[in-house]
């Protein structure tokens, strides 16, 4: 088991013209069986500038500066990263400095930090990063600059980060992202740029990022997906939630042959039809909740032959059609929670013989016919809680021979949740007798 030999936490107290020390909260020494705490590091900063003069203190017995692998601090005040840290601890691997007031990352911020492979500077006030800020970090594999004040980054700032695998630079008020910014990151696997004021995806951004498998763009102002994903041949997870997307043009995802999980909830997609999801025959998970969809027209999911999970919650759906889910023969999970559905058309669930989980919570159903369900032998969970149900066709329950849980709480004819149907079927059927009687 890997263990961190020595971890110390620093409290930064830096003000110009004052002699405030940079002192330690604790060391942490972790073994396979125990965690020990001690204290003793002090970093002197007599002028309040980047001229930290000395690191002093006591290590745990048997350990030296060479054993320190992680610096950590959450809270404090300093505008710069004291490069004396890496000079003193030559084998430092991780640097985590949260909410300490950093404003600048310059050419000397990471002097002597050649062994550092993870940096997290979340929640600071960084508004400037120099072009060569990360040039002395050839082994860096993870970089997090979330929740800062960046409006742009130098075009070549990542030029030497050929080994970077994880990059998170969201929650910044970007005004401009250079076209070539991500070009050097040929080994990048995960990129997070959420809540970053992005209005469009530049067609050239990702042309060299063929190894990227997760792209997170939540909470931006993206309206169009046309010509957006060139180069992302290995992308598997794409999150475009809470943007301003109104439609998906044909060809939008044609350059993503390995895309499996697509999250589009919280956009402006309207009524679904047979051209709503082109080029997605290979995806397995689709979430389009919190869009003002209103209705699902026939063959809306045509071509999604591999889809196993479909979520359309809180989408103002009032109407389904008999062929709304045509072509979803491999679907296992369907969620239509928190809509306004008043009726389930005959045969609406027939195209999904493998359906195991069906969520219809918080709709406006009053009566449910057996013809709507057809063969439901694979159904394991049926959630119809918080509807207005007063009648239920018993054939639905009789045909659901593998049913395990039925949620009916908040309805008129039954107000409970019924678990473990395989052992308690007789008891549960008795509890549902009013629903069955009202249907007949």
XYZ file of C-alpha atoms in Angstrom:
440
model
C 0.000 0.000 0.000
C 1.304 3.443 -0.912
C 1.761 5.831 2.002
C 2.572 9.516 2.322
C 5.711 9.734 4.427
C 5.224 13.272 5.609
C 2.538 15.809 4.866
C 2.577 19.303 6.269
C 0.029 22.088 6.162
C 1.019 25.733 5.921
C -0.895 28.805 6.983
C 0.093 31.745 4.769
C 0.001 35.154 6.455
C 1.660 37.624 4.128
C 1.243 41.397 4.137
C 3.621 43.868 2.624
C 5.937 45.731 4.980
C 5.224 43.306 7.839
C 7.114 40.401 9.358
C 4.359 37.789 9.516
C 5.530 34.189 9.648
C 4.262 31.439 7.400
C 3.684 28.709 9.938
C 2.549 25.108 10.037
C -0.758 23.747 11.286
C 0.343 20.134 11.309
C 2.424 17.356 9.816
C 0.613 14.207 8.850
C 2.497 10.941 8.695
C 0.456 8.086 7.299
C 1.284 4.382 7.397
C -0.865 1.393 6.505
C -2.158 1.206 10.072
C -2.070 4.656 11.625
C -2.034 8.402 11.091
C 0.193 10.536 13.310
C 0.063 14.306 13.695
C 2.736 16.700 14.893
C 3.720 20.297 14.251
C 6.776 22.448 13.835
C 7.331 23.960 10.363
C 7.827 27.725 10.152
C 8.545 29.709 6.991
C 9.842 33.215 7.626
C 8.796 36.017 5.310
C 10.286 39.175 6.839
C 9.315 41.557 4.034
C 5.952 40.153 3.021
C 7.216 39.664 -0.545
C 8.537 36.613 -2.402
C 11.722 36.455 -0.337
C 10.884 33.744 2.147
C 14.188 33.301 3.935
C 13.994 30.098 5.898
C 11.972 26.964 6.590
C 12.604 25.606 10.058
C 10.974 23.065 12.305
C 11.162 19.478 13.503
C 10.355 16.364 11.493
C 9.043 13.149 12.882
C 11.858 10.949 14.107
C 13.638 9.287 11.226
C 12.345 11.644 8.531
C 13.970 14.541 6.695
C 13.072 17.180 4.133
C 13.515 14.545 1.447
C 10.477 12.653 2.781
C 7.972 15.487 2.380
C 5.636 14.688 -0.522
C 2.638 16.991 -0.083
C 1.954 20.578 0.939
C -1.590 21.453 1.885
C -3.335 24.581 3.088
C -6.953 25.762 3.071
C -7.351 29.397 4.130
C -4.891 32.172 4.789
C -3.596 35.198 2.912
C -0.779 35.385 0.389
C -0.676 36.585 -3.200
C 2.263 34.444 -4.370
C 3.461 30.853 -4.115
C 6.687 30.759 -2.044
C 9.160 28.877 -4.231
C 11.291 28.167 -1.174
C 8.897 25.235 -0.539
C 10.134 23.181 -3.484
C 13.719 24.300 -2.880
C 13.526 22.885 0.642
C 11.570 19.721 -0.122
C 13.150 18.277 -3.298
C 10.807 15.279 -3.557
C 7.558 17.164 -3.234
C 4.881 15.565 -5.412
C 1.612 17.307 -4.533
C 0.834 20.954 -3.865
C -2.677 21.834 -2.665
C -3.261 25.474 -1.744
C -6.962 26.327 -1.378
C -8.450 29.776 -0.796
C -5.278 31.471 0.377
C -5.619 34.605 -1.782
C -3.183 33.777 -4.598
C -3.416 36.314 -7.422
C -0.440 35.538 -9.650
C 1.391 32.532 -11.047
C 4.636 33.725 -12.577
C 7.764 32.245 -14.129
C 9.392 31.483 -10.768
C 6.350 30.222 -8.835
C 7.351 26.609 -9.356
C 11.130 26.893 -9.328
C 12.742 23.659 -8.094
C 9.390 21.825 -8.401
C 10.449 19.363 -11.099
C 9.107 16.367 -9.131
C 5.674 17.862 -8.487
C 3.017 15.958 -10.437
C -0.236 17.323 -8.928
C -1.202 20.961 -8.302
C -4.532 22.196 -6.986
C -5.089 25.951 -6.561
C -8.875 25.977 -6.209
C -10.706 28.997 -4.803
C -8.009 31.636 -5.017
C -8.033 35.019 -6.781
C -5.645 34.210 -9.604
C -6.086 36.671 -12.451
C -2.681 36.323 -14.117
C -0.690 33.307 -15.292
C 2.577 33.897 -17.131
C 3.415 32.069 -20.347
C 6.183 30.038 -18.660
C 4.398 29.475 -15.366
C 4.333 25.673 -15.760
C 7.441 25.227 -17.909
C 9.453 23.688 -15.036
C 6.902 20.960 -14.317
C 7.622 18.245 -16.920
C 6.031 15.513 -14.778
C 2.761 17.296 -14.032
C -0.205 14.963 -14.523
C -2.976 16.934 -12.766
C -3.655 20.686 -12.672
C -6.678 22.373 -11.061
C -7.336 26.123 -11.350
C -11.041 26.079 -10.479
C -12.800 29.109 -8.954
C -10.315 31.844 -9.709
C -10.555 35.139 -11.628
C -8.993 34.192 -14.946
C -10.316 35.983 -18.023
C -7.827 34.287 -20.355
C -4.687 32.139 -20.425
C -1.537 32.508 -22.548
C -1.785 30.492 -25.752
C 1.394 28.510 -24.987
C 1.008 28.146 -21.220
C 0.648 24.343 -21.461
C 3.439 23.885 -24.013
C 5.644 21.740 -21.754
C 2.899 19.727 -20.053
C 3.112 16.742 -22.355
C 2.243 14.306 -19.566
C -0.819 16.145 -18.254
C -3.783 13.795 -17.836
C -6.283 15.875 -15.831
C -7.026 19.590 -16.313
C -9.748 21.508 -14.494
C -9.947 25.230 -15.283
C -13.651 26.017 -14.855
C -15.477 28.529 -12.683
C -13.474 31.404 -14.141
C -14.951 34.434 -15.981
C -13.157 33.804 -19.278
C -13.453 36.406 -21.984
C -11.163 34.598 -24.401
C -9.757 31.080 -24.689
C -6.928 30.887 -27.240
C -7.511 28.575 -30.180
C -4.263 26.649 -29.593
C -4.494 26.452 -25.794
C -5.084 22.687 -25.583
C -3.000 21.745 -28.634
C 0.109 20.510 -26.705
C -1.928 18.280 -24.352
C -1.871 15.151 -26.474
C -2.127 12.835 -23.443
C -4.961 14.707 -21.726
C -7.734 12.367 -20.552
C -10.120 14.628 -18.604
C -10.919 18.304 -19.222
C -13.281 20.311 -17.015
C -14.327 23.802 -18.174
C -17.639 24.246 -16.402
C -19.208 27.603 -15.508
C -16.627 29.445 -17.557
C -18.615 31.948 -19.584
C -18.021 30.034 -22.856
C -20.416 30.989 -25.662
C -19.161 28.609 -28.362
C -16.836 25.657 -28.851
C -14.005 26.508 -31.210
C -13.674 23.892 -33.954
C -9.866 23.921 -33.491
C -9.717 23.518 -29.720
C -9.498 19.740 -29.535
C -7.911 18.642 -32.800
C -4.858 17.211 -30.966
C -6.679 15.742 -27.971
C -7.451 12.309 -29.354
C -6.934 10.666 -25.945
C -9.504 12.824 -24.157
C -12.252 10.564 -22.788
C -14.208 13.043 -20.632
C -15.187 16.615 -21.489
C -17.197 18.682 -18.994
C -18.750 21.933 -20.237
C -21.595 22.444 -17.773
C -22.991 25.865 -16.989
C -21.718 27.858 -19.945
C -23.637 29.816 -22.588
C -23.176 27.464 -25.533
C -25.969 27.628 -28.111
C -24.619 25.685 -31.093
C -22.875 22.298 -31.396
C -22.017 22.567 -35.067
C -18.377 21.680 -35.900
C -17.462 21.474 -32.219
C -15.732 18.162 -31.524
C -13.135 17.535 -34.199
C -10.289 15.338 -32.939
C -12.071 13.741 -29.973
C -12.107 10.219 -31.353
C -11.813 8.562 -27.917
C -14.329 10.735 -26.060
C -16.714 8.640 -23.939
C -18.319 11.185 -21.550
C -19.691 14.544 -22.733
C -21.457 16.902 -20.317
C -23.245 19.903 -21.843
C -25.711 20.523 -19.049
C -27.175 23.950 -18.290
C -26.197 25.645 -21.526
C -28.491 27.254 -24.139
C -28.679 24.519 -26.760
C -31.947 24.589 -28.712
C -31.336 21.867 -31.297
C -28.799 19.245 -32.328
C -27.854 19.571 -36.008
C -27.178 16.415 -37.996
C -23.466 15.676 -37.822
C -22.939 17.241 -34.397
C -21.575 14.007 -32.916
C -20.383 12.239 -36.061
C -16.727 12.700 -35.060
C -17.267 11.024 -31.673
C -17.377 7.294 -32.527
C -16.717 6.223 -28.914
C -19.197 8.532 -27.176
C -21.209 6.503 -24.665
C -22.602 9.005 -22.148
C -24.268 12.282 -23.150
C -25.718 14.732 -20.623
C -27.860 17.545 -22.032
C -30.165 18.409 -19.146
C -30.940 22.044 -18.434
C -30.875 23.316 -22.021
C -33.587 24.662 -24.359
C -34.471 21.566 -26.383
C -38.140 21.536 -27.362
C -40.456 18.854 -28.792
C -38.526 15.700 -29.710
C -38.890 14.196 -33.179
C -37.124 11.732 -35.482
C -34.253 14.143 -36.205
C -33.502 15.111 -32.605
C -30.592 12.741 -31.962
C -28.610 12.019 -35.096
C -25.229 10.222 -35.058
C -25.789 8.638 -31.641
C -26.311 4.955 -32.411
C -23.445 4.040 -30.078
C -24.403 5.922 -26.878
C -25.641 4.003 -23.837
C -26.688 6.858 -21.495
C -28.706 9.958 -22.413
C -30.055 12.555 -19.971
C -32.201 15.350 -21.426
C -34.005 16.391 -18.249
C -34.967 19.999 -17.490
C -35.544 20.908 -21.133
C -38.908 22.436 -22.178
C -39.677 19.406 -24.326
C -43.450 19.255 -23.874
C -44.045 16.185 -26.049
C -42.202 13.171 -27.419
C -43.232 12.536 -31.002
C -43.004 9.239 -32.848
C -39.537 7.775 -33.469
C -37.889 10.558 -31.458
C -35.137 8.145 -30.428
C -34.798 6.378 -33.740
C -31.310 4.970 -34.221
C -30.368 4.857 -30.533
C -30.066 1.090 -30.684
C -27.420 0.848 -27.928
C -29.167 3.084 -25.408
C -29.635 1.437 -21.999
C -30.466 4.499 -19.841
C -32.772 7.397 -20.767
C -33.666 10.185 -18.319
C -36.244 12.872 -19.170
C -37.236 14.332 -15.800
C -38.777 17.778 -15.284
C -39.275 18.337 -19.013
C -42.881 19.583 -19.059
C -43.980 16.453 -20.921
C -47.748 16.146 -21.065
C -48.121 13.779 -23.999
C -46.591 10.496 -25.126
C -47.306 8.701 -28.399
C -47.564 4.990 -29.052
C -44.249 5.049 -30.915
C -42.438 7.606 -28.702
C -39.876 4.994 -27.639
C -39.644 3.023 -30.850
C -36.201 1.520 -31.452
C -35.095 1.367 -27.804
C -34.976 -2.408 -27.657
C -31.965 -2.410 -25.312
C -33.259 0.185 -22.861
C -33.046 -0.934 -19.229
C -33.703 2.334 -17.353
C -36.359 4.949 -18.241
C -37.132 7.934 -16.015
C -39.999 10.336 -16.732
C -40.286 11.820 -13.253
C -41.778 15.219 -12.459
C -43.632 15.841 -15.699
C -47.334 16.378 -16.432
C -48.208 13.069 -18.099
C -51.932 12.350 -17.783
C -52.188 9.197 -19.905
C -50.033 6.291 -21.088
C -50.968 5.305 -24.660
C -51.519 1.672 -25.545
C -48.293 -0.217 -26.289
C -46.101 2.774 -25.385
C -43.614 0.582 -23.497
C -43.764 -2.397 -25.884
C -40.595 -1.412 -27.818
C -38.535 -1.898 -24.625
C -38.604 -5.625 -23.740
C -35.548 -5.269 -21.473
C -36.961 -2.421 -19.383
C -36.139 -3.060 -15.709
C -36.554 0.362 -14.070
C -39.455 2.662 -14.924
C -39.889 5.956 -13.059
C -43.160 7.878 -13.411
C -43.017 9.735 -10.098
C -44.928 13.025 -9.753
C -46.990 13.053 -12.913
C -50.778 13.367 -13.277
C -51.790 9.782 -13.937
C -55.271 8.862 -12.723
C -55.699 5.412 -14.253
C -53.157 3.037 -15.813
C -54.141 0.415 -18.401
C -52.430 -2.914 -18.855
C -52.333 -2.357 -22.620
C -49.882 0.499 -22.061
C -47.280 -1.874 -20.682
C -47.567 -5.009 -22.800
C -44.946 -7.533 -21.759
C -43.119 -6.290 -18.669
C -41.491 -9.492 -17.478
C -38.126 -7.733 -17.082
C -39.518 -4.961 -14.891
C -37.865 -4.842 -11.466
C -38.803 -1.362 -10.205
C -41.938 0.621 -11.011
C -42.240 4.072 -9.451
C -45.671 5.703 -9.741
C -45.540 7.652 -6.476
C -47.131 11.108 -6.160
C -49.568 10.778 -9.031
C -53.360 10.934 -8.803
C -53.895 7.215 -9.310
C -57.278 5.844 -8.376
C -57.288 2.811 -10.695
C -54.674 0.286 -11.770
C -55.032 -2.661 -14.141
C -53.979 -5.757 -12.188
C -52.567 -7.404 -15.314
C -49.602 -4.986 -15.094
C -48.598 -6.443 -11.736
C -49.470 -10.030 -12.699
C -47.317 -9.862 -15.830
C -44.400 -8.250 -13.973
C -43.175 -11.587 -12.642
C -39.765 -10.167 -11.720
C -41.078 -7.060 -9.990
C -39.201 -6.283 -6.782
C -40.341 -2.771 -5.763
C -43.517 -0.812 -6.484
C -43.703 2.804 -5.293
C -47.285 4.006 -4.845
C -47.061 6.481 -1.980
C -49.042 9.683 -2.461
C -51.802 8.195 -4.644
C -55.564 7.969 -4.046
C -56.178 4.238 -4.171
C -52.925 3.253 -2.433
C -50.471 5.151 -0.324
C -47.436 2.990 0.290
C -44.264 1.539 -1.114
C -44.135 -2.212 -1.651
C -40.770 -3.953 -1.498
C -39.630 -7.485 -2.173
C -42.583 -8.542 -4.313
C -41.100 -11.991 -4.850
C -41.654 -12.853 -1.164
C -44.594 -10.593 -0.320
C -46.688 -10.664 -3.501
C -49.889 -11.894 -1.850
C -49.678 -9.286 0.888
C -48.928 -6.483 -1.585
C -51.748 -7.505 -3.942
C -54.155 -7.248 -1.038
C -52.897 -3.720 -0.266
C -53.566 -2.768 -3.900
C -57.046 -4.264 -4.030
C -58.798 -0.875 -4.092
C -56.761 0.163 -7.140
C -57.667 -3.046 -8.952
C -61.339 -2.818 -7.999
C -61.625 0.776 -9.217
C -60.227 -0.242 -12.618
C -62.757 -2.975 -13.240
